[in-house]
Each structure stands twice: as structure tokens, then as C-alpha cells.
JSON list of C-alpha atoms in Angstrom, two decimals:
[
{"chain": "A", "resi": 9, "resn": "UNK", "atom": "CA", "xyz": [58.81, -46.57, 29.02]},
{"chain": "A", "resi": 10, "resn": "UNK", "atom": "CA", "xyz": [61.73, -47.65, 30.79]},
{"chain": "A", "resi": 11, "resn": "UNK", "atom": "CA", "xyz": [64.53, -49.71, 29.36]},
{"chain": "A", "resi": 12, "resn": "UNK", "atom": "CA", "xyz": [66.88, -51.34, 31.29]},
{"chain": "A", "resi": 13, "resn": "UNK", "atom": "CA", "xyz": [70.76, -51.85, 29.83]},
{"chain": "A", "resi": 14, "resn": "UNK", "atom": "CA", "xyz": [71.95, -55.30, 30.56]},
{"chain": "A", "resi": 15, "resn": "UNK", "atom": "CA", "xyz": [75.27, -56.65, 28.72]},
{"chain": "A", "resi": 16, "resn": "UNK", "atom": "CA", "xyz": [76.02, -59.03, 27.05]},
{"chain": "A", "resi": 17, "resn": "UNK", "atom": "CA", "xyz": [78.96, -61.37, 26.22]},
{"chain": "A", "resi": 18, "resn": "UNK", "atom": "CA", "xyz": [80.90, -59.77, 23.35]},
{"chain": "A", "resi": 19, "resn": "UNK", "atom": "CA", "xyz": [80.34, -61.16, 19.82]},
{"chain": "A", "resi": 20, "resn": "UNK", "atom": "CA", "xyz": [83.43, -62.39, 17.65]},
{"chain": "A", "resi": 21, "resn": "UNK", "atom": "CA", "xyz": [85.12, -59.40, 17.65]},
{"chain": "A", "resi": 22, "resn": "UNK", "atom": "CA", "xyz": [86.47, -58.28, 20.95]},
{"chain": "A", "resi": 23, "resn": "UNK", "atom": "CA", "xyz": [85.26, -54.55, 20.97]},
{"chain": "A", "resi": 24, "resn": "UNK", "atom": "CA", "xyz": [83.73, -53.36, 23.52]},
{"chain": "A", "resi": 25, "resn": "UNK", "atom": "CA", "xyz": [82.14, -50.54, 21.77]},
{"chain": "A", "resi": 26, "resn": "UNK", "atom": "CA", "xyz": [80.74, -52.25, 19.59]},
{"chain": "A", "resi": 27, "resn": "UNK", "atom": "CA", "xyz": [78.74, -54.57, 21.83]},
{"chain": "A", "resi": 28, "resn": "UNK", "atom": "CA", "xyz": [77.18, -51.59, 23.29]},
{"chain": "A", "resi": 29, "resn": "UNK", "atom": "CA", "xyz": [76.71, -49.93, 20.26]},
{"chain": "A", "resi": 30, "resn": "UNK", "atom": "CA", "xyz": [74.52, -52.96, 19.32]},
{"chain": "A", "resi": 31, "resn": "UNK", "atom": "CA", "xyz": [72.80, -53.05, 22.27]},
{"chain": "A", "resi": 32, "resn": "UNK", "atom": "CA", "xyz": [72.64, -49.19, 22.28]},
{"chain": "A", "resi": 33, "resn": "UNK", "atom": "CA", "xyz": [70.92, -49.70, 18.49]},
{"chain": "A", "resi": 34, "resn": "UNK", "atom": "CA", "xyz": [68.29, -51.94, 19.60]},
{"chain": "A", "resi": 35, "resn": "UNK", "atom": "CA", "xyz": [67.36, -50.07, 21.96]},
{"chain": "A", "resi": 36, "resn": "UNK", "atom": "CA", "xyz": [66.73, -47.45, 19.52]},
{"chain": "A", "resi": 37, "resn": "UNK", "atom": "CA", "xyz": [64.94, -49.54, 17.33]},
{"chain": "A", "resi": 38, "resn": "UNK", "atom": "CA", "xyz": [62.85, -50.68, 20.40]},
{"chain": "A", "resi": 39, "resn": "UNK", "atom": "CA", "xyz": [62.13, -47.11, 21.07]},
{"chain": "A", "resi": 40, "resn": "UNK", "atom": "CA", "xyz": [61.44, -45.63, 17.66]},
{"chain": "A", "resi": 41, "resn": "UNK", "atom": "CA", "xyz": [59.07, -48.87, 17.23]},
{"chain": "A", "resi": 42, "resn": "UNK", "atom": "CA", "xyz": [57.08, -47.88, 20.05]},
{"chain": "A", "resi": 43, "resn": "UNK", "atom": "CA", "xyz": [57.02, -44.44, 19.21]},
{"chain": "A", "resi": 44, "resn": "UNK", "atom": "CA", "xyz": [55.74, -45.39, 15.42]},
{"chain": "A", "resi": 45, "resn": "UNK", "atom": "CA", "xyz": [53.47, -47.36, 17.19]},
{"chain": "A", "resi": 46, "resn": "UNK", "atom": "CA", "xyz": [51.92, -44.67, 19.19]},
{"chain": "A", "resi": 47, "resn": "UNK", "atom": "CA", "xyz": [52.54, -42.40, 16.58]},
{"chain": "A", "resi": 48, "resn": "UNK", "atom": "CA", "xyz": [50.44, -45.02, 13.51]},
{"chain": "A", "resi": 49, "resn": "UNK", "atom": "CA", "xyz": [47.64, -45.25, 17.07]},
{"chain": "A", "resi": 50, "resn": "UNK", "atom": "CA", "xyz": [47.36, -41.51, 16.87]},
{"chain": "A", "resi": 51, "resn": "UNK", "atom": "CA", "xyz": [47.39, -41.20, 13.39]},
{"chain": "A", "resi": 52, "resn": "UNK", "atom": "CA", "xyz": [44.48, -44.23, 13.27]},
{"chain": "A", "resi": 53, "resn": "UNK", "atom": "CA", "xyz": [42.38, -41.91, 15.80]},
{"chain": "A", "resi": 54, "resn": "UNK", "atom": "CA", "xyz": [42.92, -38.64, 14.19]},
{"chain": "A", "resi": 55, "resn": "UNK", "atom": "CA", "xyz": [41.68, -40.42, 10.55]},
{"chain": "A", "resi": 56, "resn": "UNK", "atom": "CA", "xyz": [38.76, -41.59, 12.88]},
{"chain": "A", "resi": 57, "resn": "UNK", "atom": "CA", "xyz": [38.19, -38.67, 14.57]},
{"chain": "A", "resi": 58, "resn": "UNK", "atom": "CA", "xyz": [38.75, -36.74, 10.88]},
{"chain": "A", "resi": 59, "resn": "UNK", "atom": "CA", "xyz": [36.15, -39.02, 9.40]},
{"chain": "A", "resi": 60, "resn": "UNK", "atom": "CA", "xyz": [33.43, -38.57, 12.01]},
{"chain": "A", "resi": 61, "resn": "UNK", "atom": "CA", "xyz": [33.98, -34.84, 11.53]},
{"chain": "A", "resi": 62, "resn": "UNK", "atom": "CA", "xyz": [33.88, -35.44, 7.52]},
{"chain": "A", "resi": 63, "resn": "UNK", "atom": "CA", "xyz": [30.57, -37.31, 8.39]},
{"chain": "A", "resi": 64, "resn": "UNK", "atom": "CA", "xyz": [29.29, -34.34, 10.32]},
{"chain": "A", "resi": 65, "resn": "UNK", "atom": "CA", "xyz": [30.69, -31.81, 8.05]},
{"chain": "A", "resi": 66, "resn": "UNK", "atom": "CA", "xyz": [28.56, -33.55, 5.35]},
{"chain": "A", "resi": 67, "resn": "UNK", "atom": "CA", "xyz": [25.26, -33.27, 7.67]},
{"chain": "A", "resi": 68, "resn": "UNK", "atom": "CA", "xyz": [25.93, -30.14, 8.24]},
{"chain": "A", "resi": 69, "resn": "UNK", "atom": "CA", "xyz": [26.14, -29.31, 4.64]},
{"chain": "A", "resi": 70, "resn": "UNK", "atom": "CA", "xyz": [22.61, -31.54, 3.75]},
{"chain": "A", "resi": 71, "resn": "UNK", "atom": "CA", "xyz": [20.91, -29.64, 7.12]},
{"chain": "A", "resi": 72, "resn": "UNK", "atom": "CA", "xyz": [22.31, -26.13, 5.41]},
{"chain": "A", "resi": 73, "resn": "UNK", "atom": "CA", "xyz": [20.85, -27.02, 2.22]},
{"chain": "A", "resi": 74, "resn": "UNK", "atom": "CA", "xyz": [17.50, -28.02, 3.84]},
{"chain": "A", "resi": 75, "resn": "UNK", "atom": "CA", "xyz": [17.75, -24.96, 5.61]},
{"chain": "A", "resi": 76, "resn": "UNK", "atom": "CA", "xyz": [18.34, -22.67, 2.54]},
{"chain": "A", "resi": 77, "resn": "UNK", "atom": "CA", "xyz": [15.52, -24.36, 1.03]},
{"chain": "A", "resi": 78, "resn": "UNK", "atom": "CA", "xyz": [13.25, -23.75, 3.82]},
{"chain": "A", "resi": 79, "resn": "UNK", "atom": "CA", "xyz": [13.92, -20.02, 4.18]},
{"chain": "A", "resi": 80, "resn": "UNK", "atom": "CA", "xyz": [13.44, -19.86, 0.52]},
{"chain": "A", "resi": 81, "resn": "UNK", "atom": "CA", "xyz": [10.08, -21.47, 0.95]},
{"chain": "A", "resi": 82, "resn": "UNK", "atom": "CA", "xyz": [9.64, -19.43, 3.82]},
{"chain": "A", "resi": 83, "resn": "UNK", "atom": "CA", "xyz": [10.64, -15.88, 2.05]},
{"chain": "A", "resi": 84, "resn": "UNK", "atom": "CA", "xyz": [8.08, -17.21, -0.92]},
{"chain": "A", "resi": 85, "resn": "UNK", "atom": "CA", "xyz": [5.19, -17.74, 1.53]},
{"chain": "A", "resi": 86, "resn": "UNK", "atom": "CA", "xyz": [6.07, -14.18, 3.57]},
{"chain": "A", "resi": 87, "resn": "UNK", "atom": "CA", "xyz": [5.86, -12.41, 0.02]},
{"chain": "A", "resi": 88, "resn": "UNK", "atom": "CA", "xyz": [2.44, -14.24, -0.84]},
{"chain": "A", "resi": 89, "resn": "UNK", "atom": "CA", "xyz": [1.18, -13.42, 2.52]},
{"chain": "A", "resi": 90, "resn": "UNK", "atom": "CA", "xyz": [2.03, -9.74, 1.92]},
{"chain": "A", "resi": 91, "resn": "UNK", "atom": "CA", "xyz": [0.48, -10.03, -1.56]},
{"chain": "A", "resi": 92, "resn": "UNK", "atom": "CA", "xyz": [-2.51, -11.57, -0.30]},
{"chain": "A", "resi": 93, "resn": "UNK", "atom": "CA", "xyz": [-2.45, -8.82, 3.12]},
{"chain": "A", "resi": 94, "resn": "UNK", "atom": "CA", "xyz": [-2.16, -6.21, -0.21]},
{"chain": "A", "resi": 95, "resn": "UNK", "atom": "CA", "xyz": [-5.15, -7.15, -1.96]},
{"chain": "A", "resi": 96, "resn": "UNK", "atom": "CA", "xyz": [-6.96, -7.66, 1.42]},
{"chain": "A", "resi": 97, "resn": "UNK", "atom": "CA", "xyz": [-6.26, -3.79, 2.28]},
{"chain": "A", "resi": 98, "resn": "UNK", "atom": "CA", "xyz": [-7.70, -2.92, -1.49]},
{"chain": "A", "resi": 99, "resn": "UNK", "atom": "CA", "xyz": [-10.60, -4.98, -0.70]},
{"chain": "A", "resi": 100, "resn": "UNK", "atom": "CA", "xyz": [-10.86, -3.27, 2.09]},
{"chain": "A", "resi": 101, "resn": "UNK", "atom": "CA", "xyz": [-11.11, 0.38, 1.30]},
{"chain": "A", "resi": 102, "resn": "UNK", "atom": "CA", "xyz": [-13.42, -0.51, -1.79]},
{"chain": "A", "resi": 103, "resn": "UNK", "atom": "CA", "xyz": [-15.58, -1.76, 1.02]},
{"chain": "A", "resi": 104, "resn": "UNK", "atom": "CA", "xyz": [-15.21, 0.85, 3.07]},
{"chain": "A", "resi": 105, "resn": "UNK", "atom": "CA", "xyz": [-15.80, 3.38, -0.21]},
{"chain": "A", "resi": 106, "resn": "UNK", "atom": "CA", "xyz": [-18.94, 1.28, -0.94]},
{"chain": "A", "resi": 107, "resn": "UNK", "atom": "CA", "xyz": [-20.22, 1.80, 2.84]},
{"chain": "A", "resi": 108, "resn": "UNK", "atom": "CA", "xyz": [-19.73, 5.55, 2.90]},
{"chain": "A", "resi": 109, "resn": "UNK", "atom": "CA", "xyz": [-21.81, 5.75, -0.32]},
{"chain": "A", "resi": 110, "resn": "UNK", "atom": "CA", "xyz": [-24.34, 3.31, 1.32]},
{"chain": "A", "resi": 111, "resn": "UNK", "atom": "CA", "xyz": [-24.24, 5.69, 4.16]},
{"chain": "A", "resi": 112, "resn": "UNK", "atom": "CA", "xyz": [-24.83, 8.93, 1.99]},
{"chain": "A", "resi": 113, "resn": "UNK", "atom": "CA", "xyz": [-27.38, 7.11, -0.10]},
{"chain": "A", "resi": 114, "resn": "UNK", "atom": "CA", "xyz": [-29.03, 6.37, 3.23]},
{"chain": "A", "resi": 115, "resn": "UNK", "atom": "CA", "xyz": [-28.97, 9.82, 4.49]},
{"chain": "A", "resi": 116, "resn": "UNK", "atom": "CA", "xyz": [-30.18, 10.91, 1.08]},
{"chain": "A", "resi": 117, "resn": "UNK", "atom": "CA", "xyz": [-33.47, 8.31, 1.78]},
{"chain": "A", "resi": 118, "resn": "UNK", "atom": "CA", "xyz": [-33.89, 9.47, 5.49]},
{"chain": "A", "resi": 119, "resn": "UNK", "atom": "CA", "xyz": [-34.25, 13.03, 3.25]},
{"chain": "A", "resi": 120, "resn": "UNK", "atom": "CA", "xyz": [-36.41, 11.42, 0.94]},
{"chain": "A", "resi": 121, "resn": "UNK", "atom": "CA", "xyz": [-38.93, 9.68, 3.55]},
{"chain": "A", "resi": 122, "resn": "UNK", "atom": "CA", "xyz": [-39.31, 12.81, 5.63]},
{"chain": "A", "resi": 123, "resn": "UNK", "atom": "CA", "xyz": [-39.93, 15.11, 2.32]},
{"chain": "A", "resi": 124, "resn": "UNK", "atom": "CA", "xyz": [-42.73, 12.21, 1.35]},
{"chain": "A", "resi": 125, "resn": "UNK", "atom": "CA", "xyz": [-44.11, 11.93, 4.84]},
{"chain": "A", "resi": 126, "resn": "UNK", "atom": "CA", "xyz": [-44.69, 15.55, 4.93]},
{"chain": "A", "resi": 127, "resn": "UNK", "atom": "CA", "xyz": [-45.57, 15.54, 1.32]},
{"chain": "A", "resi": 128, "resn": "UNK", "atom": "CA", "xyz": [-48.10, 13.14, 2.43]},
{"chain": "A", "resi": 129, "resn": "UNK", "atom": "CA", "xyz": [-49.69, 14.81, 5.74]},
{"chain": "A", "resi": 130, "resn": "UNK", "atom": "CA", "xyz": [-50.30, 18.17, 3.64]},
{"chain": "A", "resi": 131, "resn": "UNK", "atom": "CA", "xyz": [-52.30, 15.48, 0.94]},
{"chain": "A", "resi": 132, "resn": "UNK", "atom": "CA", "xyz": [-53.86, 13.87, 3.39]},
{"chain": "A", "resi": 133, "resn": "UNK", "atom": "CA", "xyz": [-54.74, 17.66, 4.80]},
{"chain": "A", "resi": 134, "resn": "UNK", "atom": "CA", "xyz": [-55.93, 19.01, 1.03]},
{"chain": "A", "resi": 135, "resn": "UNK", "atom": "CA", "xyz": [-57.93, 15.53, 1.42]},
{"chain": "A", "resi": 136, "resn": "UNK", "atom": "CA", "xyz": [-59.68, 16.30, 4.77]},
{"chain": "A", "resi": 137, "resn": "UNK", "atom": "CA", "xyz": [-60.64, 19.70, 3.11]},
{"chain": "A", "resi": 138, "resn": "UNK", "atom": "CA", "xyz": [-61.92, 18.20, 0.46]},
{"chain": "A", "resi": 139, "resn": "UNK", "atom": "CA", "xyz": [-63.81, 15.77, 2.60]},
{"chain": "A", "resi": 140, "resn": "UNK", "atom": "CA", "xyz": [-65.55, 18.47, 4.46]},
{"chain": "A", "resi": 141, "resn": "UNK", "atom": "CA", "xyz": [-66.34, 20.44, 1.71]},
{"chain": "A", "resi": 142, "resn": "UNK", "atom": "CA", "xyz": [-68.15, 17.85, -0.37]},
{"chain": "A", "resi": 143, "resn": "UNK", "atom": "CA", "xyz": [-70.00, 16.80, 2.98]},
{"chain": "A", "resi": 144, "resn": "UNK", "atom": "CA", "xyz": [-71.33, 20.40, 3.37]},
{"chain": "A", "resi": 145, "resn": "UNK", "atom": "CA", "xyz": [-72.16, 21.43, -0.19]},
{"chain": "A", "resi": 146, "resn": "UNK", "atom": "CA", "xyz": [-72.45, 25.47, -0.17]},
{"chain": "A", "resi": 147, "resn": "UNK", "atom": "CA", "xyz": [-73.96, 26.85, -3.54]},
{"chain": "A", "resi": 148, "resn": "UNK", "atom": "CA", "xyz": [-71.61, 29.84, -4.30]},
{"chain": "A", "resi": 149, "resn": "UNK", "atom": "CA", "xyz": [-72.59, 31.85, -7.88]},
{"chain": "A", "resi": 150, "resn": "UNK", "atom": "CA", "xyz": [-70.02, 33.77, -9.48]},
{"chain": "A", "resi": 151, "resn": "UNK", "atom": "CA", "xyz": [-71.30, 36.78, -11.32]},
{"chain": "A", "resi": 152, "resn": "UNK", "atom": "CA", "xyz": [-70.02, 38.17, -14.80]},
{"chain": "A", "resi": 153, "resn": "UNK", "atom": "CA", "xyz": [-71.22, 40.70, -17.14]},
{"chain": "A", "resi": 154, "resn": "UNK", "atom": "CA", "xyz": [-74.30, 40.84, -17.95]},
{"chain": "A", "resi": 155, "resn": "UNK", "atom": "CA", "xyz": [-75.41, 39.23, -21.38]},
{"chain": "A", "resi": 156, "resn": "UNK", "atom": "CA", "xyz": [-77.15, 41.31, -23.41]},
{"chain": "A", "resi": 157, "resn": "UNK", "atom": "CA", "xyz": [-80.02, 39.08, -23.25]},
{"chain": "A", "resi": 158, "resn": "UNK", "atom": "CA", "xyz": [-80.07, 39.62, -19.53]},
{"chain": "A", "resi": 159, "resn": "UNK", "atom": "CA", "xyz": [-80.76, 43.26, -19.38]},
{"chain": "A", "resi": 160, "resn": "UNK", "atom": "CA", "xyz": [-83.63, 43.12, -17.79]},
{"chain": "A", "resi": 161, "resn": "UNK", "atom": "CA", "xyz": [-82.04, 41.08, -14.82]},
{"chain": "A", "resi": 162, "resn": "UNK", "atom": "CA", "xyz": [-80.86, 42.92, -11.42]},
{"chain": "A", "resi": 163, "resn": "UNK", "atom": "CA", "xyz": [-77.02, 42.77, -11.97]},
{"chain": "A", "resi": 164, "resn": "UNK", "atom": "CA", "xyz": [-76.34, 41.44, -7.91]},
{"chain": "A", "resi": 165, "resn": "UNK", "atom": "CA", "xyz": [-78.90, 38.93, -6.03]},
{"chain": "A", "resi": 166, "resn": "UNK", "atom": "CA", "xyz": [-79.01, 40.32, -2.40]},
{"chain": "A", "resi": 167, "resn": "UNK", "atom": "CA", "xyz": [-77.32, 37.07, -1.35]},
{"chain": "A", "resi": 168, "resn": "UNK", "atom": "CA", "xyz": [-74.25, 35.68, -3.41]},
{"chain": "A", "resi": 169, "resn": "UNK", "atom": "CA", "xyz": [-73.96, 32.49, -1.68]},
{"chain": "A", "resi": 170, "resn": "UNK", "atom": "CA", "xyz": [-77.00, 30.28, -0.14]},
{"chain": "A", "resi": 171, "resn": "UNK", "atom": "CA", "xyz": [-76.37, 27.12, 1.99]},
{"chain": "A", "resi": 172, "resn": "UNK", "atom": "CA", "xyz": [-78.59, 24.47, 0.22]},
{"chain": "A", "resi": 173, "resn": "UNK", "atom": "CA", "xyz": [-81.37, 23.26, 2.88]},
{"chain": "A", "resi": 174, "resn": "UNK", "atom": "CA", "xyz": [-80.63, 19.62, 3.80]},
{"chain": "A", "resi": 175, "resn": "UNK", "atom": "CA", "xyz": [-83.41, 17.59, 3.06]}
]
């Protein structure tokens, strides 16, 4: 601002200082007004500009909260994940426990096919045998002591085994 000094005619007392002083005063007073003025203008924006960062400060401090409160949730869902991913792994190896016994009891069967296959080819072998020698009866004696009764009897035929004539 710029003030310009213009005089006046003196007042009832005939000092010239203390015109000026006057005018000098008011000019003061003019110039400390518009200071307060600018000064109560500042002062209005700074409470302004203070409550808009009070505002934010508070949103800040609700967003924080909702935060926390998330990672919480968050940290509670990561530790039941892990205690679910836990009992998954336990799971796990009793299945994988129960497959290598599956896979021995398997082997174990494989065994226990091949011992009855075999078991089976020498039965059905013994069977063919069998077979054959019930289709071709052969008379075979089998000689013991004599009985006393048989004393007159030749103790050996001159044929121990005779093929039956097939009819």
C-alpha cells in the first residue's frame, strides 16, 4: 500500500507537531488495520486450510484402522491357509504311505498269481498223466511173500505186468 501525506489546517491549538502527529497516528491506525486485516485473512485460511487437514487427518486415521483390520484379517486367513496347506501335506504322505503299501501288496499278488499259475500248469500236468493213464489201463501185480497157503504157487509169473487186450 501506498499512503499519501496531505496536511491539514491545524486544529485549536496552533502546534504544528501535533497536527502531524495526528495525521502521522492515523496513518498508523490505517496501516495496522490493514495489516490485522490481512493478518485475521491469513489466520481465516490457515483455520481452513488446518481444518481440511484435520478432516484428512481423520480419514487417514478411519483408512489406517480399516487397514489394520484388513491385515489382521489377512494374517488370520494366511495362518488358516498354512493350517489347511499343513493338514493337506499330512494327507498327503498318508496317501502316499497307503500307495507304497498298495504297491508292495501288488507286487506281493504279481508273486502270488505266478506261484498259482505255475502251481496250476504242474496240476493240470499231474492231470494229463492221469488222463492217459486211466485211458490206457496196464494191469501191473505187485508180488509179496508168499502165504503159507500158497506154497504150492511159483513165487514170480514170467511176466509181472500184462497190457489188458482191448476189447
Amino acid at each position: 500500500f501506498f499512503f499519501l501525506m496531505i496536511r491539514r489546517p491545524p486544529r485549536s491549538t496552533h502546534c504544528i507537531s501535533s497536527a502531524a502527529s495526528d495525521v502521522y497516528k492515523r496513518q498508523e491506525l490505517e496501516i495496522l488495520k490493514v495489516r490485522i486485516d490481512a493478518l485475521m485473512g491469513e489466520l481465516d485460511n490457515s483455520k481452513r486450510y488446518a481444518h481440511e487437514v484435520e478432516g484428512k487427518l481423520q480419514r487417514l486415521k478411519k483408512e489406517s484402522k480399516a487397514a489394520e483390520m484388513k491385515r489382521k484379517d489377512l494374517s488370520e486367513s494366511v495362518k488358516e491357509l498354512q493350517r489347511q496347506e499343513n493338514e493337506a501335506n499330512k494327507n498327503l504322505q498318508e496317501i502316499m504311505m497307503q500307495q507304497e503299501k498298495l504297491e508292495a501288496e501288488k507286487v506281493k499278488s504279481k508273486e502270488s498269481v505266478e506261484l498259482i499259475s505255475t502251481t496250476l500248469e504242474s496240476l493240470y500236468k499231474e492231470r494229463d498223466k492221469l488222463d492217459i493213464l486211466m485211458n490206457n489201463p496196464c494191469t501191473c501185480l505187485l508180488y509179496t511173500s508168499p502165504s503159507p497157503r500158497d506154497l504150492s504157487t511159483s513165487r514170480m509169473p514170467s511176466s509181472a505186468c500184462k497190457k489188458k487186450k482191448t476189447q
